PDB file of C-alpha atoms in Angstrom:
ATOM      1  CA  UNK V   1      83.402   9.970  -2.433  1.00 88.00           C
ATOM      2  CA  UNK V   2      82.050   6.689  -3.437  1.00 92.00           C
ATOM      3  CA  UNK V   3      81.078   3.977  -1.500  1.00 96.00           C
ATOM      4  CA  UNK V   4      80.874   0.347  -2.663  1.00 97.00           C
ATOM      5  CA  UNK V   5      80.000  -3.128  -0.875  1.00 97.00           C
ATOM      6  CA  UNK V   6      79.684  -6.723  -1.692  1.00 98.00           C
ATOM      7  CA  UNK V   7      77.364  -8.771  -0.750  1.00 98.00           C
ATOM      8  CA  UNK V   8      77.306 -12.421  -1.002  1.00 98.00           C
ATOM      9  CA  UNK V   9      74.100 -15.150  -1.013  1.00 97.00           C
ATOM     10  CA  UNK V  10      74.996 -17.724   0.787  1.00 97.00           C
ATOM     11  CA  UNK V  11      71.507 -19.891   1.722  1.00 95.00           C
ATOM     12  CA  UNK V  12      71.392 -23.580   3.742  1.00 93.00           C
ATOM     13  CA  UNK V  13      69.505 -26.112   2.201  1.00 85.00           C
ATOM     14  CA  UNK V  14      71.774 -26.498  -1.575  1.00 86.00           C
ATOM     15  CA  UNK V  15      69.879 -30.042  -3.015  1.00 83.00           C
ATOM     16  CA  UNK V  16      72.426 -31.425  -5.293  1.00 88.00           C
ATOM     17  CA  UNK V  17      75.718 -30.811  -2.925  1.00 94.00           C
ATOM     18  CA  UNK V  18      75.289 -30.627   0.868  1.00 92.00           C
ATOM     19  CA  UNK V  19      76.187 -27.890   2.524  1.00 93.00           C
ATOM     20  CA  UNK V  20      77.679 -26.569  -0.904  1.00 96.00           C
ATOM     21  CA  UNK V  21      78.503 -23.170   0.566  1.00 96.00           C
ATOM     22  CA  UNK V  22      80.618 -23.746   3.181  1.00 97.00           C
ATOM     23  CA  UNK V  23      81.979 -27.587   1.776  1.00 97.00           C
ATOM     24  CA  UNK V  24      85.841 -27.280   2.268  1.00 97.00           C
ATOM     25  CA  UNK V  25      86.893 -26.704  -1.455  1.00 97.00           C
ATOM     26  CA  UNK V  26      90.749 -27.240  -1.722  1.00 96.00           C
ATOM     27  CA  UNK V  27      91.015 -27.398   2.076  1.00 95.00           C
ATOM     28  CA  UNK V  28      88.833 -24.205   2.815  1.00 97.00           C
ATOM     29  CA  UNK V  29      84.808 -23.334   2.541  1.00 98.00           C
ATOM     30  CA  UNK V  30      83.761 -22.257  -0.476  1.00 98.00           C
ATOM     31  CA  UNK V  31      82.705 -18.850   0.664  1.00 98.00           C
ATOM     32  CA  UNK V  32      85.986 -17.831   1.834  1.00 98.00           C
ATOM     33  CA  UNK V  33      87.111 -17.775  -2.076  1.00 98.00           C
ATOM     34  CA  UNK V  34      84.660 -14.747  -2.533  1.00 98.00           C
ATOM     35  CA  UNK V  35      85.051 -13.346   0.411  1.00 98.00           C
ATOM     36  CA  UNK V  36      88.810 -13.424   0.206  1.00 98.00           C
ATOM     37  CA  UNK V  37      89.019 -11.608  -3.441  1.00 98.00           C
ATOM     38  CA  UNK V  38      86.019  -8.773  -2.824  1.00 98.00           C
ATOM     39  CA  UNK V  39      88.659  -8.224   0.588  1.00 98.00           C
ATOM     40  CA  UNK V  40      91.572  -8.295  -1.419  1.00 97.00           C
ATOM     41  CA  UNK V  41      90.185  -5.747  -4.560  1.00 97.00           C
ATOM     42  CA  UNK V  42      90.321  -2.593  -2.100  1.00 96.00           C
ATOM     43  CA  UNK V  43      86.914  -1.610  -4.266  1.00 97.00           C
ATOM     44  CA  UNK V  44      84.252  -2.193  -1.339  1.00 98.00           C
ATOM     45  CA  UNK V  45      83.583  -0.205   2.431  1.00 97.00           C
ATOM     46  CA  UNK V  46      81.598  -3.339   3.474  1.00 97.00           C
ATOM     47  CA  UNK V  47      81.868  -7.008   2.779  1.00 98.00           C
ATOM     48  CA  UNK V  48      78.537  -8.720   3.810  1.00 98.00           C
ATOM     49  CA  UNK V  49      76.870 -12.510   3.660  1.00 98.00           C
ATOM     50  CA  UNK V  50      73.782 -12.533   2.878  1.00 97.00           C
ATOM     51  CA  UNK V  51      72.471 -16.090   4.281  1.00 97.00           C
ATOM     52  CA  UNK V  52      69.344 -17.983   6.564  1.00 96.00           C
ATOM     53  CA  UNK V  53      72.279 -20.125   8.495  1.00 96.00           C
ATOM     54  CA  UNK V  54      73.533 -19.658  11.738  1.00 97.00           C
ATOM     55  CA  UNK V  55      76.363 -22.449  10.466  1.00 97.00           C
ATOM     56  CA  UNK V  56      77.021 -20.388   7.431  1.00 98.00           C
ATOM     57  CA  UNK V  57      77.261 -16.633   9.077  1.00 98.00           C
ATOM     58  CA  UNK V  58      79.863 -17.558  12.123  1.00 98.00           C
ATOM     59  CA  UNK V  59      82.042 -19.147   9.174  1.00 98.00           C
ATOM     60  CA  UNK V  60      81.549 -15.815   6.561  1.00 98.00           C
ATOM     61  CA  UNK V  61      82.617 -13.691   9.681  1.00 98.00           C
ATOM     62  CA  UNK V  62      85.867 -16.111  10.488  1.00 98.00           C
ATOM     63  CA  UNK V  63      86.523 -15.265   7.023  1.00 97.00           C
ATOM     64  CA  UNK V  64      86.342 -11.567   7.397  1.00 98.00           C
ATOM     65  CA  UNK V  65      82.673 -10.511   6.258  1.00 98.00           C
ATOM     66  CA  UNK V  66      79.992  -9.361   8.076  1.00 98.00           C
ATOM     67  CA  UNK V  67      76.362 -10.580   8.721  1.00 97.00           C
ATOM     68  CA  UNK V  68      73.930  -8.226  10.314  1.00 95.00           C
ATOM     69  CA  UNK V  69      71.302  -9.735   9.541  1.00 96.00           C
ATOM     70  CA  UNK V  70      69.403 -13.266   9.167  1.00 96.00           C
ATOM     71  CA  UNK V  71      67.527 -13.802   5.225  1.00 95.00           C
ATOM     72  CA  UNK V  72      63.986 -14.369   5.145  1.00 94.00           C
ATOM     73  CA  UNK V  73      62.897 -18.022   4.707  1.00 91.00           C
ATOM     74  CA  UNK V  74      60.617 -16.714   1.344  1.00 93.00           C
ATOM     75  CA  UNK V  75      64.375 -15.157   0.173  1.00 93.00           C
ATOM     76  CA  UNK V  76      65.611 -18.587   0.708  1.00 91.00           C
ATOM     77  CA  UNK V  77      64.362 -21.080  -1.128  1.00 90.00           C
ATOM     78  CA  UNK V  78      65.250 -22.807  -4.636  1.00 87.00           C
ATOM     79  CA  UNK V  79      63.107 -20.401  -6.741  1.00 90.00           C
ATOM     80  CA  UNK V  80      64.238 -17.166  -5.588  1.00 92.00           C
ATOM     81  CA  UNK V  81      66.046 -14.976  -7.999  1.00 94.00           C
ATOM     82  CA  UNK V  82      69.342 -13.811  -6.679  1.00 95.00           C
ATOM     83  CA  UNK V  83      68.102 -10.178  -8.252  1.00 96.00           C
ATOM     84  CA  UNK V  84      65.735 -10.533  -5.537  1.00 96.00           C
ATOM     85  CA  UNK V  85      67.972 -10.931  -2.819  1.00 96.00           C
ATOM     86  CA  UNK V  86      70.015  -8.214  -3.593  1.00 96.00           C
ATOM     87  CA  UNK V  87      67.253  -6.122  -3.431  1.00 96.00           C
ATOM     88  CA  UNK V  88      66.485  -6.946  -0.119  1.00 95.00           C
ATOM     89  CA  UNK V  89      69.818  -6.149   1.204  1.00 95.00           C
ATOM     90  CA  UNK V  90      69.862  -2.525  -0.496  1.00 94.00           C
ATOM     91  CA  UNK V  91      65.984  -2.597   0.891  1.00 93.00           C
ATOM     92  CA  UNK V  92      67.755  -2.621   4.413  1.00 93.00           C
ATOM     93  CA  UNK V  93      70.642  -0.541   4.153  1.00 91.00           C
ATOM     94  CA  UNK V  94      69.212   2.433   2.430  1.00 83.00           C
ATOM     95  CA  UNK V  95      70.926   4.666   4.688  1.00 78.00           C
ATOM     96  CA  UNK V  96      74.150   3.846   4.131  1.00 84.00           C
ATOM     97  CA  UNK V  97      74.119   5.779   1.034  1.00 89.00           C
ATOM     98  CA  UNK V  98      76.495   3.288  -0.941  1.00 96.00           C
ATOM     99  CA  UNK V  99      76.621   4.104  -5.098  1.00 97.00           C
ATOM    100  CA  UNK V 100      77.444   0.681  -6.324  1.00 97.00           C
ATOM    101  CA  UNK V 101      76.795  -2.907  -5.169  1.00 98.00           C
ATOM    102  CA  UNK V 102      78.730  -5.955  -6.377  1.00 98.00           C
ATOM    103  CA  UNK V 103      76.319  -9.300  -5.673  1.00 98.00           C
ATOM    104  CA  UNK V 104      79.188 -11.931  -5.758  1.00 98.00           C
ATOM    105  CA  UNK V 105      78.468 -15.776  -6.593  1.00 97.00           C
ATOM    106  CA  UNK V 106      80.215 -18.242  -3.486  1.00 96.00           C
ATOM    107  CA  UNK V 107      82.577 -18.950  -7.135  1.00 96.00           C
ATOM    108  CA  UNK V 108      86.341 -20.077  -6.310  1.00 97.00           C
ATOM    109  CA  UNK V 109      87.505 -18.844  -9.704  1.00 97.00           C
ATOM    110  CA  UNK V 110      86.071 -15.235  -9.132  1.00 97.00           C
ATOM    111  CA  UNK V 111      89.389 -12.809  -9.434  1.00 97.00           C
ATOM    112  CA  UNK V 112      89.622  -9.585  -7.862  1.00 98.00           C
ATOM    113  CA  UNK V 113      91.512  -8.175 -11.005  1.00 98.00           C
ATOM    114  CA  UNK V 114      88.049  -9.347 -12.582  1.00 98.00           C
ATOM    115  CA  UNK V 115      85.841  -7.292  -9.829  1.00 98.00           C
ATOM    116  CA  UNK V 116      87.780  -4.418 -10.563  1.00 98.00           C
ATOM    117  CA  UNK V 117      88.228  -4.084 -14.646  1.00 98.00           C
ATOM    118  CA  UNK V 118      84.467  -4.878 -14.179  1.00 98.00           C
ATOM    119  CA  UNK V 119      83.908  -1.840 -12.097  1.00 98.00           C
ATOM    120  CA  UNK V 120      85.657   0.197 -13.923  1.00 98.00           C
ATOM    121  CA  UNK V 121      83.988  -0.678 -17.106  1.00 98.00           C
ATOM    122  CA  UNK V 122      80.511  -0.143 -15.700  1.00 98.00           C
ATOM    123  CA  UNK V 123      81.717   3.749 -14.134  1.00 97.00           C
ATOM    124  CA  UNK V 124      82.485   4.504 -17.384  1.00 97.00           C
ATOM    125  CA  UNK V 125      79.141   4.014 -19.088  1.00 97.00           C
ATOM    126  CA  UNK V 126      75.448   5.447 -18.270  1.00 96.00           C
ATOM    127  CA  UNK V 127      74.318   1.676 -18.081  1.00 97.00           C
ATOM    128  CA  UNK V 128      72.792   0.551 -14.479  1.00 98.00           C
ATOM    129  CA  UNK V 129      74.876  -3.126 -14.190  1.00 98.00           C
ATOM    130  CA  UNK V 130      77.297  -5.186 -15.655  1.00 98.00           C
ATOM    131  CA  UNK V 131      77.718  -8.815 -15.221  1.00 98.00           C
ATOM    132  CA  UNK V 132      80.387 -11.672 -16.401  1.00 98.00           C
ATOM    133  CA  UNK V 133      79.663 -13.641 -18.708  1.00 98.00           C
ATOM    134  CA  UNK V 134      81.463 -16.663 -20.563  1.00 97.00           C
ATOM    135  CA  UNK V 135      81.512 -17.550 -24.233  1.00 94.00           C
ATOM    136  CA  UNK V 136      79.590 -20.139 -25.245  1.00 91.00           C
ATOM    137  CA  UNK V 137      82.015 -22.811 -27.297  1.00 86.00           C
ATOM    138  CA  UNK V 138      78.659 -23.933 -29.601  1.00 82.00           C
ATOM    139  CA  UNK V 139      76.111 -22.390 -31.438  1.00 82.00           C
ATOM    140  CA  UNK V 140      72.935 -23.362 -29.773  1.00 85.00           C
ATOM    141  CA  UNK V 141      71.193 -23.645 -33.268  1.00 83.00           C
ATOM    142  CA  UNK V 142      73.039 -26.395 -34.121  1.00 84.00           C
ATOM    143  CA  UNK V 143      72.136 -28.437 -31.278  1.00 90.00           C
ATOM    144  CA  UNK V 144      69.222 -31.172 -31.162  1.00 92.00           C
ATOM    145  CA  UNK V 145      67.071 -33.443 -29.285  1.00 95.00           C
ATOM    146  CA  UNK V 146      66.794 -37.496 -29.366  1.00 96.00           C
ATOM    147  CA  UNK V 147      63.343 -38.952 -28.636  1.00 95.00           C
ATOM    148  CA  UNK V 148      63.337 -42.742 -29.289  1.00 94.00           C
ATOM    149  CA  UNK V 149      66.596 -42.462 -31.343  1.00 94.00           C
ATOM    150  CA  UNK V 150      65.264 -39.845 -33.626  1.00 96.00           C
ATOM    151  CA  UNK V 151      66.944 -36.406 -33.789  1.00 94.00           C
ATOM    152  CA  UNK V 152      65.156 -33.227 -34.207  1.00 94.00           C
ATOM    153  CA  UNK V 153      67.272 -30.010 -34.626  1.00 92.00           C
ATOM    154  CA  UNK V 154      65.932 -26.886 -33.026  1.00 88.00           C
ATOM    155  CA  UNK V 155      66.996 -24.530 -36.323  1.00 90.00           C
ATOM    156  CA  UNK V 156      67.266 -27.564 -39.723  1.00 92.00           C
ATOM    157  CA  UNK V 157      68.522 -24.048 -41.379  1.00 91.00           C
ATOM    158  CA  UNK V 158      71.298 -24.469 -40.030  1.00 90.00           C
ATOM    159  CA  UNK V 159      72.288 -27.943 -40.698  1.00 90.00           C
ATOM    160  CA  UNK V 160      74.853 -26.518 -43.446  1.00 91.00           C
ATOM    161  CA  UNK V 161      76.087 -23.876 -41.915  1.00 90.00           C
ATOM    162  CA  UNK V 162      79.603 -23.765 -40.389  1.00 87.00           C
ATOM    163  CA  UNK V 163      80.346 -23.095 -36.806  1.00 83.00           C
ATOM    164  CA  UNK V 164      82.272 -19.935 -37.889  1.00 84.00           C
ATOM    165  CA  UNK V 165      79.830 -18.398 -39.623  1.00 88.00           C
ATOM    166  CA  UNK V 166      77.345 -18.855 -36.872  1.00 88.00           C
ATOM    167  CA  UNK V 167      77.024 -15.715 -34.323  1.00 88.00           C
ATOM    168  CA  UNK V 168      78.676 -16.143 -30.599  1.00 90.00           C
ATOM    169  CA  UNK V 169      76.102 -16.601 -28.124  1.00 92.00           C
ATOM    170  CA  UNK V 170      77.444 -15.956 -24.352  1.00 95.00           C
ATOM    171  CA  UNK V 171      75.722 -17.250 -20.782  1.00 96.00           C
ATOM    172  CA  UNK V 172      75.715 -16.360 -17.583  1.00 97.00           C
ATOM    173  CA  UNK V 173      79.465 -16.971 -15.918  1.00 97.00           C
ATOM    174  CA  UNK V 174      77.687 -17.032 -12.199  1.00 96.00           C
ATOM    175  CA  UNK V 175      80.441 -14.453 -10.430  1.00 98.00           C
ATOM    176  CA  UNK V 176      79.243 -11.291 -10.006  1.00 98.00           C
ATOM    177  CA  UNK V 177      76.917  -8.164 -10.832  1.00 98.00           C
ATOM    178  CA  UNK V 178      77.318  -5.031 -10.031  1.00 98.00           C
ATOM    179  CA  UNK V 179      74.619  -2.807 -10.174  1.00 98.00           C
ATOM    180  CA  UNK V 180      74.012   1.194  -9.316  1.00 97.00           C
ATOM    181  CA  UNK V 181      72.144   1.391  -6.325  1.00 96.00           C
ATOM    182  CA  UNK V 182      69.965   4.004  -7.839  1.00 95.00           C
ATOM    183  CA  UNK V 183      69.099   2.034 -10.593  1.00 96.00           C
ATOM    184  CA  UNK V 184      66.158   3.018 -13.451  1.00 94.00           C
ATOM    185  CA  UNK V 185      66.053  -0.615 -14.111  1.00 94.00           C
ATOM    186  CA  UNK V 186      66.189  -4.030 -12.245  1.00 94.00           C
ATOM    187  CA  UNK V 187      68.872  -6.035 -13.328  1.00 96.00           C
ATOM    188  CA  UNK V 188      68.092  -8.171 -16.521  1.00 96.00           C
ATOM    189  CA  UNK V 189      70.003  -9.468 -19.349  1.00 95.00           C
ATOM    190  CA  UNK V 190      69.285  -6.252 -21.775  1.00 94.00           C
ATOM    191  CA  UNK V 191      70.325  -2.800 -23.012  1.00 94.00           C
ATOM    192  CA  UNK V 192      70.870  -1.599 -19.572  1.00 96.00           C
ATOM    193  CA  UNK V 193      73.164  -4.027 -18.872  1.00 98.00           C
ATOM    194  CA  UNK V 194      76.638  -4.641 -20.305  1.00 98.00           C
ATOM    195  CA  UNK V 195      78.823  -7.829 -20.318  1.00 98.00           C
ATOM    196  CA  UNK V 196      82.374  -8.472 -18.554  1.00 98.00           C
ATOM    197  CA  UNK V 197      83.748 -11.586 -20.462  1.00 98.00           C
ATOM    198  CA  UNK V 198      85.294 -14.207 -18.291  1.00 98.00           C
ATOM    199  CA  UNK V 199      88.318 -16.476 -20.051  1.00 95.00           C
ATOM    200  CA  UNK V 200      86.938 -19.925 -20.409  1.00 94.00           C
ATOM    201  CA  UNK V 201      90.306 -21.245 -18.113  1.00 95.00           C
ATOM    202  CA  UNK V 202      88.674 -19.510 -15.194  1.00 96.00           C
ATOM    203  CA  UNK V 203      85.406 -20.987 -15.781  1.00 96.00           C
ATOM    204  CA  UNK V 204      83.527 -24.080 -14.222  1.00 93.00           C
ATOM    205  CA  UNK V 205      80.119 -24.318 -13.310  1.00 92.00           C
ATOM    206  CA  UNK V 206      80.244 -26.386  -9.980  1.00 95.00           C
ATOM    207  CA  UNK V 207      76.429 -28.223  -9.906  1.00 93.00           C
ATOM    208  CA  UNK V 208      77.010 -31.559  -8.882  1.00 95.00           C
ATOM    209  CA  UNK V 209      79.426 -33.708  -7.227  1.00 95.00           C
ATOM    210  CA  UNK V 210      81.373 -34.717 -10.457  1.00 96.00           C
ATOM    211  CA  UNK V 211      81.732 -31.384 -11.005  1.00 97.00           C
ATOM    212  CA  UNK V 212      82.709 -30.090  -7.501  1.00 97.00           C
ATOM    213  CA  UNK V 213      85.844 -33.127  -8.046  1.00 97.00           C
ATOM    214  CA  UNK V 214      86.215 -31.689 -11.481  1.00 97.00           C
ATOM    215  CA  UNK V 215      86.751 -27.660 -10.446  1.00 97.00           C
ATOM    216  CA  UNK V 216      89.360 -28.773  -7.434  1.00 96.00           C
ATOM    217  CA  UNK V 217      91.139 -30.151 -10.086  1.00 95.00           C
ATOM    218  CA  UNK V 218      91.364 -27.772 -12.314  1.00 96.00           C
ATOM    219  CA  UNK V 219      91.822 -25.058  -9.235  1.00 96.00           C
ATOM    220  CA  UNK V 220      95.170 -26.917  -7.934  1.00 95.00           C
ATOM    221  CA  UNK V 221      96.494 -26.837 -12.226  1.00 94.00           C
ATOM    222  CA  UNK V 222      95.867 -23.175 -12.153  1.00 94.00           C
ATOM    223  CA  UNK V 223      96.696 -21.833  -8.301  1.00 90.00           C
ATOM    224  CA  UNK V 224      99.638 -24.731  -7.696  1.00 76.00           C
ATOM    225  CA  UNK V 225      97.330 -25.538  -4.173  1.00 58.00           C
ATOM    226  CA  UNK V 226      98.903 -29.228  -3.533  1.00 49.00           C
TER     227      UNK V 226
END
């Protein structure tokens, strides 16, 4: 039989918004959006935080996760890679013999229907992880810098060239990757991983507090949360 969990990152000490984690985000913490839909998939045994905050773990297990354990402070800092922190937590539960892990972002728009066509697209290849990822809505060779009110493009070959033509470059949609746990390869953005496209209406990067203002908004549009 197999046996999935989630586990969540969920440090103290976010710079640009306070307490970004567990911030009441259309009236509840932040966390509880990821916690809520990896709950609500049916897909995992185990929910788990992953976090260095006392503050943080008593509200992830109000919400229905579990914490067994406190993060290292070298796990916890701004230059960590979260790759590194899920390695960690398989590092410490070995034994529990699970087959896949989903690392899930503290995201609001994450869906379960997401975490599950995801799954099921990764079980169904020989890769090691699959990720979501957005489409980007510009080509990145068109763009440019201004130093002293002089532009410089970063690819003049393409000055001509229209958008259309161009090839679609993707990013990073920051809401989950799964990953075997007996993985040949750490996770990475190559041939052993494959992409889960998000729809751009459930994107919204969340890194400031314009932003956080911004992604309520657009959550109470698309969820009718008055």
């Amino acid at each position: 039989m197999i046996r999935n969990v989630a586990v969540i990152p969920a440090r103290a000490g976010s710079k640009r918004i306070k307490d970004k984690n567990i911030k009441s985000f259309c009236g509840k913490p932040l966390i509880d959006y990821a916690i809520n839909e990896a709950l609500g998939s049916d897909l995992f045994d185990e929910v788990f935080v992953s976090t260095d905050s006392r503050e943080i773990a008593d509200i992830a297990i109000k919400c229905g996760a579990k914490v067994p354990y406190y993060r290292a402070p070298r796990l916890s800092d701004d230059f960590t890679p979260l790759w590194e922190v899920t390695l960690d937590f398989l590092k410490r539960f070995e034994g529990k013999k699970y087959d896949y892990c989903c690392t899930l972002f503290c995201n609001p728009f994450v869906r379960k229907e997401s975490i599950k066509e995801s799954y099921l697209k990764l079980i169904q290849t020989d890769k090691d992880h699959c990720f979501s990822v957005r489409k980007l809505d510009y080509h990145p060779g068109r763009i440019f810098t201004v130093n002293n009110d002089t532009c410089e493009m970063l690819s003049p070959g393409n000055f001509n060239t229209r958008t259309q033509d161009l090839p679609v470059f993707y990013e990073e949609a920051a809401q989950f990757r799964w990953s075997k746990t007996n993985f040949s390869s750490p996770f990475s953005y190559d041939y052993n991983s494959i992409a889960f496209p998000i729809p751009e209406y459930l994107v919204c990067d969340i890194d400031t507090e314009q932003d956080w203002s911004l992604a309520e908004l657009k959550f109470k549009r698309l969820f009718h949360h008055e």
